[in-house]
Coordinates of C-alpha atoms in Angstrom, one line a residue:
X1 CA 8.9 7.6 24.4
X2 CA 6.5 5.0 23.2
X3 CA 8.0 2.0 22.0
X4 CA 5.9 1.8 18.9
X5 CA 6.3 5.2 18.3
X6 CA 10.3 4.5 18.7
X7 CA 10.0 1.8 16.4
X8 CA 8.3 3.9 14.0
X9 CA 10.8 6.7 13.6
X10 CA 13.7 4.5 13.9
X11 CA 17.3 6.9 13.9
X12 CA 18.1 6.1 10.4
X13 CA 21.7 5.0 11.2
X14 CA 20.7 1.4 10.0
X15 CA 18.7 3.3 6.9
X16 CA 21.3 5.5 5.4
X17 CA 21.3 3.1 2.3
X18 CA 18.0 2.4 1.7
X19 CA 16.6 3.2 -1.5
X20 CA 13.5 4.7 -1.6
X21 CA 11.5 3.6 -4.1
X22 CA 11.2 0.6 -6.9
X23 CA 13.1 1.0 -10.2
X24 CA 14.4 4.2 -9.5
X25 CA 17.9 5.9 -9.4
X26 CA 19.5 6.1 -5.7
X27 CA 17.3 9.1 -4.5
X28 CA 16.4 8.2 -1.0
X29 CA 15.6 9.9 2.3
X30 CA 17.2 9.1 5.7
X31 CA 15.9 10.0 9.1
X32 CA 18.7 11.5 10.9
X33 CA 18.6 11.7 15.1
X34 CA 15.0 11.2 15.5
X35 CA 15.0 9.6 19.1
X36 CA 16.9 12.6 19.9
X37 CA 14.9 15.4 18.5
X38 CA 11.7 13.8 19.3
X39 CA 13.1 13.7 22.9
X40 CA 13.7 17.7 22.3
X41 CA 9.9 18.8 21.3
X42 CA 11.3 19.0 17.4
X43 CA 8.9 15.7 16.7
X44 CA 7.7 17.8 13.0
X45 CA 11.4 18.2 12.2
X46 CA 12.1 14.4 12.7
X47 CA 9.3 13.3 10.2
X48 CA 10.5 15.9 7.5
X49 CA 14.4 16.3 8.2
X50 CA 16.2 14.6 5.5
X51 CA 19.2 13.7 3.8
X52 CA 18.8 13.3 0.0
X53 CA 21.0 10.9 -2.2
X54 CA 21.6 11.2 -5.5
X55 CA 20.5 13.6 -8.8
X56 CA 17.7 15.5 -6.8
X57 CA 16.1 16.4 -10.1
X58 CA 14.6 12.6 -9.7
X59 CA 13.8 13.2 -5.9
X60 CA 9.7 13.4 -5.7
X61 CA 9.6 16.7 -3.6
X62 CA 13.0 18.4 -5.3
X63 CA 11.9 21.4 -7.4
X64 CA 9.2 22.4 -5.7
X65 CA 8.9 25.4 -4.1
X66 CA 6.6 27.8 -2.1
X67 CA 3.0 26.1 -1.5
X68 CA 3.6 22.8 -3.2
X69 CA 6.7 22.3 -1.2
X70 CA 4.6 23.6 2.4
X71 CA 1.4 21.2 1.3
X72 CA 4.3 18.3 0.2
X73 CA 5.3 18.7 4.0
X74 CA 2.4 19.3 5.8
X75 CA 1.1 15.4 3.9
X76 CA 4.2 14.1 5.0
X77 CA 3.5 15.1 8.7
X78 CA -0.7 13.6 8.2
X79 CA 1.0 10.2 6.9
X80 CA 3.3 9.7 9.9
X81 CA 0.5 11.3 12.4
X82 CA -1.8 8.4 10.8
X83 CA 1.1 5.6 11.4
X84 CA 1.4 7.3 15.0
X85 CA -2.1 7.3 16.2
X86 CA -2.7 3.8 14.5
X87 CA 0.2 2.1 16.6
X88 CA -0.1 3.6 19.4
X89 CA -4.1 3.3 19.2
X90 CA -5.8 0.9 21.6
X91 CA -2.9 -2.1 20.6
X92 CA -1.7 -4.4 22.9
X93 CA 2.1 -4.8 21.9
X94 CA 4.7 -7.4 22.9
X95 CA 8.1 -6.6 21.9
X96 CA 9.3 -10.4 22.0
X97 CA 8.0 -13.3 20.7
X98 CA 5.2 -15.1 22.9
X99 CA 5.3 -18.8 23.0
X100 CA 5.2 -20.3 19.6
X101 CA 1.8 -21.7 20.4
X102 CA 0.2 -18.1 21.1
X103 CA 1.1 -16.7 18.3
X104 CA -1.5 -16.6 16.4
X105 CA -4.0 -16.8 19.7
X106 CA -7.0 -14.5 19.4
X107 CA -7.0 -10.9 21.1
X108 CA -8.8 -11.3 24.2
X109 CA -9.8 -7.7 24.0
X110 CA -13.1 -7.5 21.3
X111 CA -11.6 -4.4 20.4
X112 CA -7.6 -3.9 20.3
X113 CA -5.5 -6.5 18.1
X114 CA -2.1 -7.6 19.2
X115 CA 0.6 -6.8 18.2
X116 CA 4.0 -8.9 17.8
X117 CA 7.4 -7.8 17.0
X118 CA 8.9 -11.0 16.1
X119 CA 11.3 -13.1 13.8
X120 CA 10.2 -15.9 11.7
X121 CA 13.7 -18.2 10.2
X122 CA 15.3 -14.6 10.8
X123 CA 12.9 -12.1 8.7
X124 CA 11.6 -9.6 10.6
X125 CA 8.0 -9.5 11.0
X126 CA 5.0 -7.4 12.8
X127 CA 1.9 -9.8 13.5
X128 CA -1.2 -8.4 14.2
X129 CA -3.5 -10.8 15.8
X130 CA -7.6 -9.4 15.7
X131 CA -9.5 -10.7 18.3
X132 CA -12.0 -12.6 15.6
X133 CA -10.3 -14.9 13.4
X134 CA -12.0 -16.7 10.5
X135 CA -9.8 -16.4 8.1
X136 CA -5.8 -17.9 7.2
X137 CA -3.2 -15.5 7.8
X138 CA -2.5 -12.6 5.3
X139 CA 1.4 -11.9 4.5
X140 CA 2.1 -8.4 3.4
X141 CA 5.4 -6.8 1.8
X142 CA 6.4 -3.2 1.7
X143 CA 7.9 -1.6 -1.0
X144 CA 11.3 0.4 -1.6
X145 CA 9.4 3.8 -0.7
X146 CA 6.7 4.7 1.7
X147 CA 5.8 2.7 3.2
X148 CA 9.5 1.4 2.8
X149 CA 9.3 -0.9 6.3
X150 CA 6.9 -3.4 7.4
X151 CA 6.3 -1.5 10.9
X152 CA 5.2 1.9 8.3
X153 CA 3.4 -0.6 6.0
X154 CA 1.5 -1.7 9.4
X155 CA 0.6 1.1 10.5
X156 CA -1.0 2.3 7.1
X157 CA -2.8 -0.7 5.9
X158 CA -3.7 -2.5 9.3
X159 CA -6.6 -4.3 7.8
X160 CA -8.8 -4.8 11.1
X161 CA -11.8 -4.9 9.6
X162 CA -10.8 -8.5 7.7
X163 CA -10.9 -11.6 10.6
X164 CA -7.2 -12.6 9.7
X165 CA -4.0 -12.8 11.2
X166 CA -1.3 -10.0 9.5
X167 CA 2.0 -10.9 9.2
X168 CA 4.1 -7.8 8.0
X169 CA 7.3 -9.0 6.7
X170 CA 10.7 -6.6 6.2
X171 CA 12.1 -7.0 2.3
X172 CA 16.2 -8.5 2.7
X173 CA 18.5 -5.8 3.2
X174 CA 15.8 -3.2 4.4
X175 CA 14.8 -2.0 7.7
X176 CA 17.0 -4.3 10.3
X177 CA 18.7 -6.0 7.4
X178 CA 19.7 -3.0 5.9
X179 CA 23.5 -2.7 4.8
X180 CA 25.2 -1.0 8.2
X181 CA 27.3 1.2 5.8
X182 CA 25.6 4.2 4.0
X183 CA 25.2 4.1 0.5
X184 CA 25.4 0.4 -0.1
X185 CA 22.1 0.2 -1.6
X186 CA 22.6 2.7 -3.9
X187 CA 25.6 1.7 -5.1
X188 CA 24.6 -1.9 -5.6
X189 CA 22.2 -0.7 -7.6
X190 CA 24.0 1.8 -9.8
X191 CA 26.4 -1.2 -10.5
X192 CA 23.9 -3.6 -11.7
X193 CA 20.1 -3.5 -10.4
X194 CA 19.1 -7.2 -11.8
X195 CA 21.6 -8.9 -9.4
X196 CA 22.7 -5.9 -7.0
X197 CA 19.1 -5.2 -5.4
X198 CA 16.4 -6.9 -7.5
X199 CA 17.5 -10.8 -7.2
X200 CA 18.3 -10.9 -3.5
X201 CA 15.6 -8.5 -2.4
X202 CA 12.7 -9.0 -4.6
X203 CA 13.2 -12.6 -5.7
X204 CA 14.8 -13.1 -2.3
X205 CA 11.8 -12.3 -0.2
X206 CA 9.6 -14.9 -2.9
X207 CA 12.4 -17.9 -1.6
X208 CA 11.9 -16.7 2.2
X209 CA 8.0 -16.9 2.1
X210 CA 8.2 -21.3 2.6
X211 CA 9.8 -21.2 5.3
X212 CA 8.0 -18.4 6.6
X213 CA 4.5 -19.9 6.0
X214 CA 6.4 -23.4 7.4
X215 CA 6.9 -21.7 10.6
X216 CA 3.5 -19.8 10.5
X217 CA 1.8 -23.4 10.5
X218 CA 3.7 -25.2 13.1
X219 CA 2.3 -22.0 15.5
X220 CA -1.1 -22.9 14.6
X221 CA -1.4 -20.1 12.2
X222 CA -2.9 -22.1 9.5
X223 CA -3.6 -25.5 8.8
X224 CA -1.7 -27.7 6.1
X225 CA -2.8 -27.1 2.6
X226 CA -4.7 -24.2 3.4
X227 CA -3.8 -21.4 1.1
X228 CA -2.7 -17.7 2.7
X229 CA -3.4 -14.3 1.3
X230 CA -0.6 -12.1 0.1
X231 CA -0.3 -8.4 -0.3
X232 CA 2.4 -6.6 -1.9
X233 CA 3.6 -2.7 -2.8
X234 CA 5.8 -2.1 -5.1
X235 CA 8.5 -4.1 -4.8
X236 CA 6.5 -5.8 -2.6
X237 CA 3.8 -6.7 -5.0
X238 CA 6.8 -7.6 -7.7
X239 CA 7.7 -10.3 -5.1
X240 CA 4.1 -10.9 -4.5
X241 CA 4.4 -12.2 -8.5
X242 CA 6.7 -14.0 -8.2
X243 CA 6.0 -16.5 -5.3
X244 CA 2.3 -16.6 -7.2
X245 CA 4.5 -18.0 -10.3
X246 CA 6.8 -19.6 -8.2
X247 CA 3.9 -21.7 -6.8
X248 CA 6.0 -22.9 -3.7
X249 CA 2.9 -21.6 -1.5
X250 CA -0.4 -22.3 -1.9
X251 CA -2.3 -18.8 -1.9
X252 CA -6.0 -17.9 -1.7
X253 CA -6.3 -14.4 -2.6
X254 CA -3.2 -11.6 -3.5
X255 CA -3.3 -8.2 -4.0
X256 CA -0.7 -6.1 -5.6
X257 CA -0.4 -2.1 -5.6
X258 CA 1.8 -0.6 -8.2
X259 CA 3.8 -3.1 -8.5
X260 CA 6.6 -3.7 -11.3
X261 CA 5.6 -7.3 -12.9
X262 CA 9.3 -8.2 -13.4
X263 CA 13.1 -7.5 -13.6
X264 CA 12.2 -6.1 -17.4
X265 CA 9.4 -3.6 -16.0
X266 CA 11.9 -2.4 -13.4
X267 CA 14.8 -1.9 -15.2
X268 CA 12.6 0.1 -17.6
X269 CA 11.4 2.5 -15.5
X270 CA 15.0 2.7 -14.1
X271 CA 16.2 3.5 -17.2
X272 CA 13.6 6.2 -17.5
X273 CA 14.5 7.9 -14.3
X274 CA 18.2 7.5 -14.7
X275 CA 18.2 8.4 -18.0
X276 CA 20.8 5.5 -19.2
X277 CA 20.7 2.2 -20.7
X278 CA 21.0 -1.3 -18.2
X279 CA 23.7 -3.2 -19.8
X280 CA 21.8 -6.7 -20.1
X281 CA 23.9 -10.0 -20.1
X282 CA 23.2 -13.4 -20.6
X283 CA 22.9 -14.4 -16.2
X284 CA 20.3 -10.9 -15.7
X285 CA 18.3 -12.1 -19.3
X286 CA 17.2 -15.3 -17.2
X287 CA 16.2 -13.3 -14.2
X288 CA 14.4 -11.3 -16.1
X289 CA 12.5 -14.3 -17.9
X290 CA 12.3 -16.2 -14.5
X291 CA 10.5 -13.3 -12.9
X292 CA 8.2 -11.9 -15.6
X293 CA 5.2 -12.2 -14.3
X294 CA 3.1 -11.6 -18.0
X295 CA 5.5 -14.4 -19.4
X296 CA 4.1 -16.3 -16.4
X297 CA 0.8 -16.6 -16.7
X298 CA 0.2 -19.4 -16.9
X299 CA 2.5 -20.4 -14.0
X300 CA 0.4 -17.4 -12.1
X301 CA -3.5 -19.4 -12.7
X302 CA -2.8 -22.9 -12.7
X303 CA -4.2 -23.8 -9.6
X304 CA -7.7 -24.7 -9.0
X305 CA -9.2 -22.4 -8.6
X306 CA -6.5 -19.6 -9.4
X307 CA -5.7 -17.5 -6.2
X308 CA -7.8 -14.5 -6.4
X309 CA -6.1 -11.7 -7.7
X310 CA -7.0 -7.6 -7.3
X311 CA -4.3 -5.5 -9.4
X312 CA -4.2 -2.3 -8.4
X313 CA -2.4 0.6 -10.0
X314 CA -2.3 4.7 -9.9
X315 CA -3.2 6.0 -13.2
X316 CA -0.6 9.0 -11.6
X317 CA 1.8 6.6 -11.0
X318 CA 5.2 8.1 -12.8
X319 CA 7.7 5.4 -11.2
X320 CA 6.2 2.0 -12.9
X321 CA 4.3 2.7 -15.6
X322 CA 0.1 1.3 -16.2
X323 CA 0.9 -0.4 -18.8
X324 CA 2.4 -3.6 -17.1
X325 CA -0.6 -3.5 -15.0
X326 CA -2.9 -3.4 -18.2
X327 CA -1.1 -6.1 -19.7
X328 CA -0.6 -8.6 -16.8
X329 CA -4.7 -8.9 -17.0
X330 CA -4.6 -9.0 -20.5
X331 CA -2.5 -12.3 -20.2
X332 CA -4.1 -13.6 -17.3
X333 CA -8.2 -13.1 -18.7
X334 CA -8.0 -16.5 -20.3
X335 CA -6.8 -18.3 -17.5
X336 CA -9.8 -17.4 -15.6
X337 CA -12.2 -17.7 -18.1
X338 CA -15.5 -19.4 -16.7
X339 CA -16.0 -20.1 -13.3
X340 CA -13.5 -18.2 -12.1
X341 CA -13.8 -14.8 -14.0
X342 CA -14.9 -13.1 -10.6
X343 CA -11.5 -14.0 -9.0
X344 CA -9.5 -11.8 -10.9
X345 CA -9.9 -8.0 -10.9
X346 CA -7.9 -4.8 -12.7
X347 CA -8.4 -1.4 -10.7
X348 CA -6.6 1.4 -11.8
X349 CA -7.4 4.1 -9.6
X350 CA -7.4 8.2 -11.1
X351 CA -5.3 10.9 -8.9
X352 CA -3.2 7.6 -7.5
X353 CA 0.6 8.5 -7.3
X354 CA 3.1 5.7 -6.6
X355 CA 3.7 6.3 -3.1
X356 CA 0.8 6.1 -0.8
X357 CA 1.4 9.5 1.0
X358 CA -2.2 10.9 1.1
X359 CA -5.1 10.3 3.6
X360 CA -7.3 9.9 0.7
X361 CA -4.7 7.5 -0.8
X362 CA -4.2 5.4 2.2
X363 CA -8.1 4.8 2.8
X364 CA -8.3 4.1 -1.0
X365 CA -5.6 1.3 -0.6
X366 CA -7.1 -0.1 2.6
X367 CA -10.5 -0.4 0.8
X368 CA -9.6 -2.1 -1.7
X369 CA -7.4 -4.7 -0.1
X370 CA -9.7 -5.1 2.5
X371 CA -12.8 -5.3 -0.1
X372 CA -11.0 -8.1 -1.4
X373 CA -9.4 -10.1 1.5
X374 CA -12.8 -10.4 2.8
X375 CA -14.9 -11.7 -0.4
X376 CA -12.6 -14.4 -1.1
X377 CA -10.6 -15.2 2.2
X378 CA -12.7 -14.9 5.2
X379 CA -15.3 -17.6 6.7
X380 CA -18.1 -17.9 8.7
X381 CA -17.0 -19.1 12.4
X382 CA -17.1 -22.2 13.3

């Protein structure tokens, strides 16, 4: 078997407690035996075999039936044949790390990127390196559903057409830092989501980018002071917020895609889902304060100029609700009054769902990311 295509459909014994997507109840999916029923011809029943956790009233494809549930399966099976094709599409991989100084080292095809799988100060990371670089190095999070991994989240937003090094990086205790034991996700967040799940995996991916980005430069990456570019999903583009407030980084442009903009937003739409209260004390108050992102405006725009920032959200999203979205530019308008009005951008986008699962939504996503990386990140050649 390919190894991308092994990486991709991993055997889900490391993902039994995964949670599957942001701010909702423990209703996730796990990939059982796909090495071995890929190995078998079943490669359709590996992409859509499934163990479901949790009330599956809240699961997105439970109560469905007939058509909808055939045409909720048949996407499924597009999405991963996308993710297939665009690893294991002319890609020159390297399943170790290269010498640090190579890095970031052009393609020396025209065509084909390359592809690292890779550690950086232990987070797990895909780089793809284009062969035409004019641009600092993007980072990019995944989210708690699909894409719920950085390999998935590579494979559907590869970004080729922007001149920048992509550095896909795996969310703490997802993917190969996933709890060994099943169920420990869910549970941690049934007992208390503020410092069970969203602290050390949202807020805790925010504290890893430094180092990250310290490494990054040392490789030749990016030069000191220069400014990188950030994309995050869902919880992804939560944590994407918070290292902009944060300000430990100095970023150029950021994009976020139906993101929650903050402990409070999350635990909402948990509590919407779930269908119970979050029992708030004094120590989960603070995080929520410390990673509001509309409370942190301010924090968010105070460079010069303020990174560029494209908020994107699904007018069908049902997980995090618009209106953070709505009210995050509201608060950040008069920061980037004037000169840099252009830099930041609201785009909420009909017939969008949370999850990209679509062909139609993943070439709506890439465009817009893309759109954006290259007006305010990339640079003529030297």
């Amino acid at each position: 078997m390919p190894m991308m295509v092994r990486h991709l459909l991993d055997d889900g014994r490391r993902q039994h407690g995964r949670a599957a997507a942001f701010g909702q109840p423990p209703c996730f999916r796990v990939r059982r035996s796909a090495q071995d029923k890929l190995a078998s011809g079943q490669a359709r029943r590996v992409l859509l075999d499934a163990m479901t956790i949790g009330p599956s009233s809240l699961c997105e494809d439970e109560g469905r039936s007939g058509a909808d549930s055939d045409r909720g399966a048949f996407m499924r099976l597009v999405l991963w044949v996308i993710a297939v094709l665009v690893l294991v599409s002319p890609v020159r991989a390297m399943s170790t790390t290269p010498d640090a100084g190579q890095t970031c080292a052009p393609a020396a095809s025209t065509e084909a990127p390359r592809v690292i799988q890779t550690e950086l100060v232990g987070v797990p990371a895909w780089i793809r390196v284009p062969a035409r670089i004019s641009a600092p190095p993007i980072v990019l999070w995944h989210g708690f559903g699909p894409p719920d991994n950085e390999e998935a989240l590579m494979a559907l937003l590869p970004l080729d057409d922007v001149p920048a090094v992509k550095v896909y990086l795996g969310l703490p205790m997802f993917g190969k830092r996933a709890p060994e034991e099943p169920g420990v996700l869910a549970q941690r967040q049934a007992e208390n989501l503020a410092t069970g799940v969203f602290e050390p995996v949202v807020m805790g991916a925010a504290h890893e980018l430094p180092d990250v980005v310290d490494v990054l430069r040392r490789r030749g990456c990016l030069q000191r002071g220069q400014g990188i570019g950030l994309f995050g999903f869902s919880a992804g583009g939560a944590a994407v917020l918070y290292a902009l407030a944060e300000r430990e980084v100095p970023v150029e442009a950021a994009v976020v895609l139906n993101a929650s903009t903050g402990l409070s937003a999350s635990v909402a739409a948990y509590e919407r889902a779930a269908g119970r209260k979050f029992d708030w004390t004094p120590e989960t108050r603070l995080l929520a304060r410390r990673s509001d992102a509309i409370g942190r405006a301010a924090d968010i725009a105070q460079a010069t100029p303020p990174p560029a920032l494209l908020i994107v959200h699904g007018a069908k999203d049902a997980m995090v609700d618009q209106t953070g979205a709505h009210a995050l530019h509201r608060v950040l308008k008069p920061h980037y009054a004037g000169n840099g009005a252009g830099r930041l951008r609201l785009s909420i986008v009909p017939d969008l769902p949370h999850a990209l699962r679509t062909p139609g939504d993943i070439a709506h996503a890439r465009t817009l990311a893309g759109a954006w990386f290259l007006r305010f990140m990339a640079r003529e050649d030297n």
